[in-house]
CSV table of C-alpha atoms and ligand atoms in Angstrom, one decimal:
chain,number,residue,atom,x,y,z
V,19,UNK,CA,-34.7,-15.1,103.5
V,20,UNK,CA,-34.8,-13.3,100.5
V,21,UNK,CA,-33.9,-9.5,100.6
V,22,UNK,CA,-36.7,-7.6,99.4
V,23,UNK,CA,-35.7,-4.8,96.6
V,24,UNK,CA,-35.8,-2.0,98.7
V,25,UNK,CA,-33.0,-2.9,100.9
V,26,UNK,CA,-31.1,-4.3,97.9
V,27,UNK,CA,-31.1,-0.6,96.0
V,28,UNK,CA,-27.5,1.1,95.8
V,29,UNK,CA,-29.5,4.0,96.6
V,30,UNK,CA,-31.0,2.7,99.9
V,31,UNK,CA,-27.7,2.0,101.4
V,32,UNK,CA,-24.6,3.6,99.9
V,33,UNK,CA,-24.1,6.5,102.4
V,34,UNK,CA,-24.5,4.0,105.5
V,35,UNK,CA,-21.0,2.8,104.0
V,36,UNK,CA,-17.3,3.3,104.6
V,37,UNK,CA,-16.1,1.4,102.4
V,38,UNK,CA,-17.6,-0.6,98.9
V,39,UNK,CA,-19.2,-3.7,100.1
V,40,UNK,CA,-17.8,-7.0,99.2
V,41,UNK,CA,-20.3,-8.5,96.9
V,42,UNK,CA,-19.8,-5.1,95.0
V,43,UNK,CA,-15.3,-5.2,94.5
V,44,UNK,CA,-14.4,-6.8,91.3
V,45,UNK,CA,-11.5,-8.7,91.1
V,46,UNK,CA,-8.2,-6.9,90.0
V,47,UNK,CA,-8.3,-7.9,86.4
V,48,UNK,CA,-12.1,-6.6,85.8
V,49,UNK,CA,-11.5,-3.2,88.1
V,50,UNK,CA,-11.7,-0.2,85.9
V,51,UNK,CA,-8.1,1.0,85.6
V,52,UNK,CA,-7.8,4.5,84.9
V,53,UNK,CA,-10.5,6.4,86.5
V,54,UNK,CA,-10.0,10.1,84.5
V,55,UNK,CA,-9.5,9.0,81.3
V,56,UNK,CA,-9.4,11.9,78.5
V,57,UNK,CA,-12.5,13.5,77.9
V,58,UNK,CA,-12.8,13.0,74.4
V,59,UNK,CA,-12.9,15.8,72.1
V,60,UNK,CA,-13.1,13.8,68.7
V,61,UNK,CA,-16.5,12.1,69.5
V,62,UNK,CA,-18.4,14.5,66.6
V,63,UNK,CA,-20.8,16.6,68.3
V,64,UNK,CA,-23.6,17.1,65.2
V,65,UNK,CA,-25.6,20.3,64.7
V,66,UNK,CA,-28.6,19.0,63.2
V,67,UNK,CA,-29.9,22.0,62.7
V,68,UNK,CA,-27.0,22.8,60.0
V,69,UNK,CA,-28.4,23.8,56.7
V,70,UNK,CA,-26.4,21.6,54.9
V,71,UNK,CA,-27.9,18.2,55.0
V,72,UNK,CA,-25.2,16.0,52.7
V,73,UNK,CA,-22.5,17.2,55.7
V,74,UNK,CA,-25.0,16.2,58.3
V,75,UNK,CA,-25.1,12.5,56.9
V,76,UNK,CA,-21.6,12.0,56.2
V,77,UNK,CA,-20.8,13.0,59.9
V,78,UNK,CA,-23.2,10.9,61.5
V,79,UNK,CA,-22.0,8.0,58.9
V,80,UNK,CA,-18.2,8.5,59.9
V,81,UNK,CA,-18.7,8.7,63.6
V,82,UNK,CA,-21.0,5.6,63.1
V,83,UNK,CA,-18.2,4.3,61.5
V,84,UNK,CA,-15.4,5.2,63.8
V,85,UNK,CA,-16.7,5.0,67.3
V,86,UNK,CA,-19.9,4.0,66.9
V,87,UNK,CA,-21.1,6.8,68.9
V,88,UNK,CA,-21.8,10.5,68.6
V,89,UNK,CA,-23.5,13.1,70.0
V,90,UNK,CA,-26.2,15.7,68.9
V,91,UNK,CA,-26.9,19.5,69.5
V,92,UNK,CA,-30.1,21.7,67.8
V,93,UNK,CA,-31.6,18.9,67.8
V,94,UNK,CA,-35.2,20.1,68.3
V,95,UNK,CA,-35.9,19.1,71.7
V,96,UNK,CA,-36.7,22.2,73.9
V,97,UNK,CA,-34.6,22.5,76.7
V,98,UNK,CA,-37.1,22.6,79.1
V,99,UNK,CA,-37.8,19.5,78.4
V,100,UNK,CA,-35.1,18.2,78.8
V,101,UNK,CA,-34.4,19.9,82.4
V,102,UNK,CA,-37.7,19.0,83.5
V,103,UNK,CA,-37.4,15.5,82.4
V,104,UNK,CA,-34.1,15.0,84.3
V,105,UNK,CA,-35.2,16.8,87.3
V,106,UNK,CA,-38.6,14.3,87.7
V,107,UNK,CA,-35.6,11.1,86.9
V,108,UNK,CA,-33.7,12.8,89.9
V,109,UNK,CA,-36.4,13.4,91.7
V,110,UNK,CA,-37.6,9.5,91.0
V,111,UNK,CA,-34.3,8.1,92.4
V,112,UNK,CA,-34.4,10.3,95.1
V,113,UNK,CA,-37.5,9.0,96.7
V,114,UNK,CA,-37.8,7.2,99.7
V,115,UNK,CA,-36.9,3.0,98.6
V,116,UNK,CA,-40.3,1.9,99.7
V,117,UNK,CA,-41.9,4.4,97.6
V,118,UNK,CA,-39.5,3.5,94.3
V,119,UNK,CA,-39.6,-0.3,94.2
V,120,UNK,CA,-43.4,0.2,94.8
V,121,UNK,CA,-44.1,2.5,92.0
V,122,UNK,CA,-41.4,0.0,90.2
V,123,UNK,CA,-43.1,-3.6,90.7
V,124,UNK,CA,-46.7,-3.1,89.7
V,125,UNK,CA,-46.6,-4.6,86.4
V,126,UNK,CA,-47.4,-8.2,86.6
V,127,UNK,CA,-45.5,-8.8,83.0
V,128,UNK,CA,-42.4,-7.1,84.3
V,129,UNK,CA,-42.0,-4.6,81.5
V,130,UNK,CA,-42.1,-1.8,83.8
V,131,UNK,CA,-39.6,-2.5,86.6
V,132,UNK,CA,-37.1,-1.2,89.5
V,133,UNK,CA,-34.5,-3.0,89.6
V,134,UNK,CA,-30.7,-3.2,90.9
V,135,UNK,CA,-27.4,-4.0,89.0
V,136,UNK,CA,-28.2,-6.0,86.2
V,137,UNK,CA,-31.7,-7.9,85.8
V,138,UNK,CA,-29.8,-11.1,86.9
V,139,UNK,CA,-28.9,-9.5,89.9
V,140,UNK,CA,-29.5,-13.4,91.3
V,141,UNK,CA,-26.6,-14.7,89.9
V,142,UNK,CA,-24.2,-12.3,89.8
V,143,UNK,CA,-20.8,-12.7,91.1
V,144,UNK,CA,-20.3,-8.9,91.1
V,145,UNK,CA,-23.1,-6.4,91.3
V,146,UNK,CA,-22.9,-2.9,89.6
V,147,UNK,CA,-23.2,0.0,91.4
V,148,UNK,CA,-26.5,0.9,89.5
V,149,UNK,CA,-30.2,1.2,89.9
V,150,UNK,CA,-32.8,1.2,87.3
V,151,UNK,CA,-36.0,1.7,86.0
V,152,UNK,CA,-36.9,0.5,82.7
V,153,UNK,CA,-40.6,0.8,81.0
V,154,UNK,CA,-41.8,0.6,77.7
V,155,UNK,CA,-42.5,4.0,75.8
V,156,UNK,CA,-45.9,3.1,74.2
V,157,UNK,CA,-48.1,5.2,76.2
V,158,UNK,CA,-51.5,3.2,75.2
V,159,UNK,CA,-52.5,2.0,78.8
V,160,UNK,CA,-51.8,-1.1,78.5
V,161,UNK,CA,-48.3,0.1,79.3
V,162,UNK,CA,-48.9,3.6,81.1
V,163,UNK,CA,-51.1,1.7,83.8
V,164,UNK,CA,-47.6,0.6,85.2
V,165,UNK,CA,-45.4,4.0,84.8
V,166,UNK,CA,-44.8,5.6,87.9
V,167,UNK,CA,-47.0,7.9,89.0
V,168,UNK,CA,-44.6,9.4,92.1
V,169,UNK,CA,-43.5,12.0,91.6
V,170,UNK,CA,-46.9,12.9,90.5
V,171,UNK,CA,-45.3,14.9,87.5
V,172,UNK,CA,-43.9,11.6,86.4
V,173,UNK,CA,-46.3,10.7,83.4
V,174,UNK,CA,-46.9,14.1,82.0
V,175,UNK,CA,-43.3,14.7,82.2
V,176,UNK,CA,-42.3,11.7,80.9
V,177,UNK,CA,-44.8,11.5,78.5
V,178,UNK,CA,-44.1,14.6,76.6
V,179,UNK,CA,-40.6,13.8,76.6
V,180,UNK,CA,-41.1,10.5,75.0
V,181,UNK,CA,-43.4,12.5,72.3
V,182,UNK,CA,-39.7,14.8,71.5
V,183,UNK,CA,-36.9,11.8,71.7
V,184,UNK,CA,-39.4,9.5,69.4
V,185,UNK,CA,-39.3,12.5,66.4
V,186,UNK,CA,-35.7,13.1,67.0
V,187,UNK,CA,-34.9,8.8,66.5
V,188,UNK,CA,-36.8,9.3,63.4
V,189,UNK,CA,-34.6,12.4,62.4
V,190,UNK,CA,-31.3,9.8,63.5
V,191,UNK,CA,-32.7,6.8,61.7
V,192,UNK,CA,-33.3,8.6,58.5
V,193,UNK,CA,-29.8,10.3,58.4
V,194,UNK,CA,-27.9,7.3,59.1
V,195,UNK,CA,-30.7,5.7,56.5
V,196,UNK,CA,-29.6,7.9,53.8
V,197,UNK,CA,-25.5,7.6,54.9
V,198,UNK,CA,-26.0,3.8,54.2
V,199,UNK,CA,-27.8,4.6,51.0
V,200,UNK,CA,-31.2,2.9,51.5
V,201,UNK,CA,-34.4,4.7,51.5
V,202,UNK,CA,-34.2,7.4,54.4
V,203,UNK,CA,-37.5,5.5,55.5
V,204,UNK,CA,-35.9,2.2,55.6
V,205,UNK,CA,-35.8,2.1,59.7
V,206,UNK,CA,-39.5,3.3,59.9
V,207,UNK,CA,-42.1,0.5,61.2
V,208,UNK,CA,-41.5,-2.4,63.0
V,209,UNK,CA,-37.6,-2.0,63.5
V,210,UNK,CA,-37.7,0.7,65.6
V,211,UNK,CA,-41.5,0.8,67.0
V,212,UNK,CA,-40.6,-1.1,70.4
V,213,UNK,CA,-38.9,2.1,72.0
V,214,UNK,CA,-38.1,1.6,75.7
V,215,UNK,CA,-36.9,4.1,78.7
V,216,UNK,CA,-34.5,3.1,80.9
V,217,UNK,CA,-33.1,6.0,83.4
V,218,UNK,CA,-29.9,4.9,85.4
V,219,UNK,CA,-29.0,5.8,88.6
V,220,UNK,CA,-25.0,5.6,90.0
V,221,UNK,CA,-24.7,6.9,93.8
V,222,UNK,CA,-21.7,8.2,95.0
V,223,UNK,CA,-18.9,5.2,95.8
V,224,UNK,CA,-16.4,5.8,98.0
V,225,UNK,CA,-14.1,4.0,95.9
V,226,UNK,CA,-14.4,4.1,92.5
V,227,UNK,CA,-11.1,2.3,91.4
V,228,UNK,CA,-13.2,-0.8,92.8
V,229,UNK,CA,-16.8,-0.9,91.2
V,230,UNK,CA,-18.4,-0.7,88.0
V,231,UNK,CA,-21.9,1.1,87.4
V,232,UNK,CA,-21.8,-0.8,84.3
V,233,UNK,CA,-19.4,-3.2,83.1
V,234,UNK,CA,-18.0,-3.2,79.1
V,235,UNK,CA,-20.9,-3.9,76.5
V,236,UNK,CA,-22.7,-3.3,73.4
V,237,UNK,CA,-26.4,-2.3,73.5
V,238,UNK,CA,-29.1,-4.8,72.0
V,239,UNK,CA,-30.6,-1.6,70.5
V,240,UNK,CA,-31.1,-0.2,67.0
V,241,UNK,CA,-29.6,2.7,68.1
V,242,UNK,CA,-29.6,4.6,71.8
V,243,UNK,CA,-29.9,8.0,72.6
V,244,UNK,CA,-28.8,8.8,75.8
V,245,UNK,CA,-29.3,12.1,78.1
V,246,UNK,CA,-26.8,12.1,81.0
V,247,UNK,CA,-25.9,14.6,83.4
V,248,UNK,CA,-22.2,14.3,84.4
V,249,UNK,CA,-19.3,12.3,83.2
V,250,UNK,CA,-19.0,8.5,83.9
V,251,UNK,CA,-19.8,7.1,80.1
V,252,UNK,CA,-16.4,5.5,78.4
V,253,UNK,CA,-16.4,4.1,75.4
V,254,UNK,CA,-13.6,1.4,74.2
V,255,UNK,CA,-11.9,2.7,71.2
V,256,UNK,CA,-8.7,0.9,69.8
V,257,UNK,CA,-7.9,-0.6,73.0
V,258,UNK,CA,-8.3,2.6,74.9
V,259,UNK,CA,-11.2,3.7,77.0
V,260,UNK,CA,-12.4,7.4,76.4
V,261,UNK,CA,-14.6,9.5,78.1
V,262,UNK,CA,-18.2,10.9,76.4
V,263,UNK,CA,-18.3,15.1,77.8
V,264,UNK,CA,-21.6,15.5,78.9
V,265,UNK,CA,-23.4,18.3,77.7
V,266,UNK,CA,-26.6,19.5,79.0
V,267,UNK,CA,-28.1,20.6,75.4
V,268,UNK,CA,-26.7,17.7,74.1
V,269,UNK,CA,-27.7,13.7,73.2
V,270,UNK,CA,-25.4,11.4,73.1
V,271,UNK,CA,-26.2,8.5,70.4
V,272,UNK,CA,-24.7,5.3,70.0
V,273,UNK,CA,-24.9,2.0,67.1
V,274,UNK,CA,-26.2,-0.7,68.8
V,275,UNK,CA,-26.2,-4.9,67.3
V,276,UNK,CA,-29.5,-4.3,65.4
V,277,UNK,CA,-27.9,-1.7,63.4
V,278,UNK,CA,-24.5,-3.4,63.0
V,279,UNK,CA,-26.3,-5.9,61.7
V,280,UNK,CA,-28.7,-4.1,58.8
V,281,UNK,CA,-25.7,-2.6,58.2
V,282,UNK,CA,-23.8,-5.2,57.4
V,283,UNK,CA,-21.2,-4.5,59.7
V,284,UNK,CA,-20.4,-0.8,58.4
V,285,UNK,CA,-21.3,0.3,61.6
V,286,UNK,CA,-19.9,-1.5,64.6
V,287,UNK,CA,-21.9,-1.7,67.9
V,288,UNK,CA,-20.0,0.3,70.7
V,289,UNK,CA,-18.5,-1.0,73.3
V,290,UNK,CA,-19.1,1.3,76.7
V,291,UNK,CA,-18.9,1.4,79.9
V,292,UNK,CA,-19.7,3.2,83.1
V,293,UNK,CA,-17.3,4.3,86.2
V,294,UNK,CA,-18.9,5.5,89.1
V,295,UNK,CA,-17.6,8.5,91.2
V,296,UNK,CA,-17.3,9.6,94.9
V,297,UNK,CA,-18.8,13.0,94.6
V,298,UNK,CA,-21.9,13.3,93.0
V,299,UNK,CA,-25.0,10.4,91.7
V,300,UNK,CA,-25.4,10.5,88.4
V,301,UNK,CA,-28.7,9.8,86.7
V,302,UNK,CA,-29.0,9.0,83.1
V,303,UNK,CA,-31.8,8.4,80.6
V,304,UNK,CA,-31.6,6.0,77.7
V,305,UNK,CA,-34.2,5.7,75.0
V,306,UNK,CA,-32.9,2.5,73.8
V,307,UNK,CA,-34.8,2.3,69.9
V,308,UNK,CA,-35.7,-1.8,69.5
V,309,UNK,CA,-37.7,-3.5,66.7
V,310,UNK,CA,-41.1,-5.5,67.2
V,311,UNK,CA,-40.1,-9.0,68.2
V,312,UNK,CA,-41.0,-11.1,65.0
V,313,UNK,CA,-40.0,-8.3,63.5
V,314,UNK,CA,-36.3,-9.7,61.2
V,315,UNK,CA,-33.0,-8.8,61.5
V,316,UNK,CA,-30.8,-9.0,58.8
V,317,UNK,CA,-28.3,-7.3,56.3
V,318,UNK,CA,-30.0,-4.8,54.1
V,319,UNK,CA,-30.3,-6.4,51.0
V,320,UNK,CA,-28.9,-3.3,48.9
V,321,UNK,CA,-25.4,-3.4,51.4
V,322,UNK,CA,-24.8,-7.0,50.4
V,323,UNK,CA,-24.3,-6.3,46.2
V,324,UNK,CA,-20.3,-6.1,46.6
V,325,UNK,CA,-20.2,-7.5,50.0
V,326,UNK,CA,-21.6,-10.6,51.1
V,327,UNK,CA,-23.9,-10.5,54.0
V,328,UNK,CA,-22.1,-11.3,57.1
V,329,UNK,CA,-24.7,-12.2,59.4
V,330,UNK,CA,-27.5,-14.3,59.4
V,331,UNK,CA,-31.3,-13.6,59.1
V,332,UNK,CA,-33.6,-13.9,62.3
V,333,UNK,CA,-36.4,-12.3,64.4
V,334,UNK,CA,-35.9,-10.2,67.1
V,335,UNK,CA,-37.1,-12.2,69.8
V,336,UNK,CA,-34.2,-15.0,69.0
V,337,UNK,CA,-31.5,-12.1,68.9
V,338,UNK,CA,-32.6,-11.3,72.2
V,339,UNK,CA,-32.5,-14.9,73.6
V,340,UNK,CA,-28.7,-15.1,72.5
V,341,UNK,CA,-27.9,-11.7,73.6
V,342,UNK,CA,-29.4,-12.4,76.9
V,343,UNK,CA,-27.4,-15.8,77.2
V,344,UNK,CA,-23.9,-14.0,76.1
V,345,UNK,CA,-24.5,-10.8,76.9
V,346,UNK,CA,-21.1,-10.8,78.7
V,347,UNK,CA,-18.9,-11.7,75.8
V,348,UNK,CA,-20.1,-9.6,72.7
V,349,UNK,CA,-17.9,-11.8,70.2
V,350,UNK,CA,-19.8,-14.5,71.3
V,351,UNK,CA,-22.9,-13.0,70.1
V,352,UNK,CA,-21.6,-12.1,66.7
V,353,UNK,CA,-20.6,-15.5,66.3
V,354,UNK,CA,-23.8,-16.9,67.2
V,355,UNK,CA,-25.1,-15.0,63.9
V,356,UNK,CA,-22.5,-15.0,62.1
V,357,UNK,CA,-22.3,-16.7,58.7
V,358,UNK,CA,-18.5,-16.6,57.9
V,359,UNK,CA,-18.3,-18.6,61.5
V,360,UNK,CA,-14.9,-16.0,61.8
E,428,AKG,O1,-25.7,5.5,82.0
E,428,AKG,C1,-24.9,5.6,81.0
E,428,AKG,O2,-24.2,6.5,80.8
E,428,AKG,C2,-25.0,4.5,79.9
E,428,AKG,C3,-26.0,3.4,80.2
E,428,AKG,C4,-25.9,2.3,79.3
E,428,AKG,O3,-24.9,2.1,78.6
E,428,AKG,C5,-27.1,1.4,79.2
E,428,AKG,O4,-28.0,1.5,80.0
E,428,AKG,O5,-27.0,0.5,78.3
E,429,FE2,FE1,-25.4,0.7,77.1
């Protein structure tokens, strides 16, 4: 018989445990290696409230360039909302499993859902040591019907967050808009109005050096911009793995394929993980920015004068479907759109 959701949550069983479960060890070659890899200090942390807005865009454009990830401080979003938004997330992952995967599974269309791992949990060699709740940030109710509404704070909270992260991805998108040199409103619209949350949750593991909360990938995203409350992010830079210091004032953004794409590949997609730990669960909450699905995806036209495009034009909806069916092997996916066929 099937296990129901509950019972299949990390959360609902991980301190019943010794030892990692079988279905959850990778094999040797896939384990994480190094567990405390360097904190990275040379991820650019951004003031965005400097006063001097060409320095602004050519930091975001050269950590866009060189890691494809960077963070963000005075960036506008009051810090109680931030605390208060993490403490509900917390508080949401702390509830009783009954309780979660109910408040998870009411949406018939599954676009809000609970879920555990990856959302192919099914056929999965090797789960992550994960769960999550993803929903869309649209709050017409049409969507909001489904939020969660345990904790009962949940959809105010939640709400009026959304409101803050959605101006701040307007702030990102037009900065890294102007870096590329196209019109600072060239993201507005339908390639970034299908926002959607996803909060994380990674449960102590009592050993680390065997499990993955998430293995190595590249988002499907415009961009992310991701709130996080302890270490565990690693991003893969020149064949190393480096760790993203979390800061509680802080965002931390990366370049997902949407945006590698417009930009014609002067941006790169980052690659990242997540290692889990054995003293503290860490929560996380992405705001992952996606275009409207017949919305299309292709090189900027002013980025491909001296350079040729590189990828191939299509809708969103078919980038998904061959980001869903490779998501494992990110050069696959490139090639799939690529036009050079390299
Ligand atoms: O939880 C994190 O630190 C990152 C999560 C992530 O990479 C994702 O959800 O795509
Ligand atoms: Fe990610």
């Amino acid at each position: 018989m099937e296990t129901v959701l509950d019972q299949k949550l990390v959360s609902s069983w991980f301190d019943v445990h010794q030892s990692v479960p079988e279905t959850y060890v990778f094999p040797p070659e896939k384990r994480p290696g190094k567990l405390n890899v360097p904190l990275c200090k040379s991820i650019p942390v951004v003031d965005l409230a400097s006063y001097d807005h060409r320095d602004t865009i050519q930091q975001i454009f050269k950590a866009s360039q060189d890691y494809g990830f960077f963070q963000v401080i005075n960036h506008g979003v009051p810090q109680k909302v931030i605390d208060e938004t993490m403490r509900v997330f917390k508080e949401f992952h702390a509830m009783p499993s009954k309780d979660k995967a109910r408040e998870g599974s009411k949406d018939p269309s599954r676009n809000c859902k609970l879920y555990t791992s990856s959302e192919n949990y099914a056929n999965e060699e090797v789960h992550f040591w994960r769960d999550a709740l993803t929903h869309p940030c649209h709050t017409s109710e049409k969507y909001l019907q489904y939020w969660p509404n345990k904790p009962s704070q949940y959809r105010e909270v939640v709400k009026g967050y959304l409101e803050e992260v959605k101006n701040l991805g307007c702030v990102i998108l037009e900065l890294l808009a102007e870096g590329l040199g196209l019109s600072s409103e060239f993201f507005n619209g339908r390639l970034s109005d299908n926002p959607m949350l996803l909060s994380n949750h990674y449960p102590p593991c009592p050993d680390p050096s065997l499990t993955l909360g998430l293995t190595k990938h590249r988002d499907p995203s415009l961009i992310t911009i991701l709130l996080q409350d302890i270490e565990g992010l690693q991003v893969f830079k020149d064949g190393n793995w480096i760790g993203v210091e979390p800061f509680s004032t802080a965002f931390v953004v990366n370049v997902g394929y949407v945006l590698q794409i417009i930009s014609n590949s002067k941006f790169k997609g980052a690659e990242h993980r997540v290692v889990t730990n054995s003293r503290a669960a860490r929560t996380t909450i992405a705001y992952l920015i996606y275009p409207s699905n017949e919305s299309l995806i292709e090189p900027a036209k002013a980025l491909c004068n001296r350079n040729p495009p590189l990828y191939r034009s299509l809708n969103f909806k078919e980038f998904l479907k061959i980001f869903k069916s490779k998501a494992a092997n990110a050069e696959a996916v490139l090639q799939n759109i690529s036009l050079s066929g390299s």
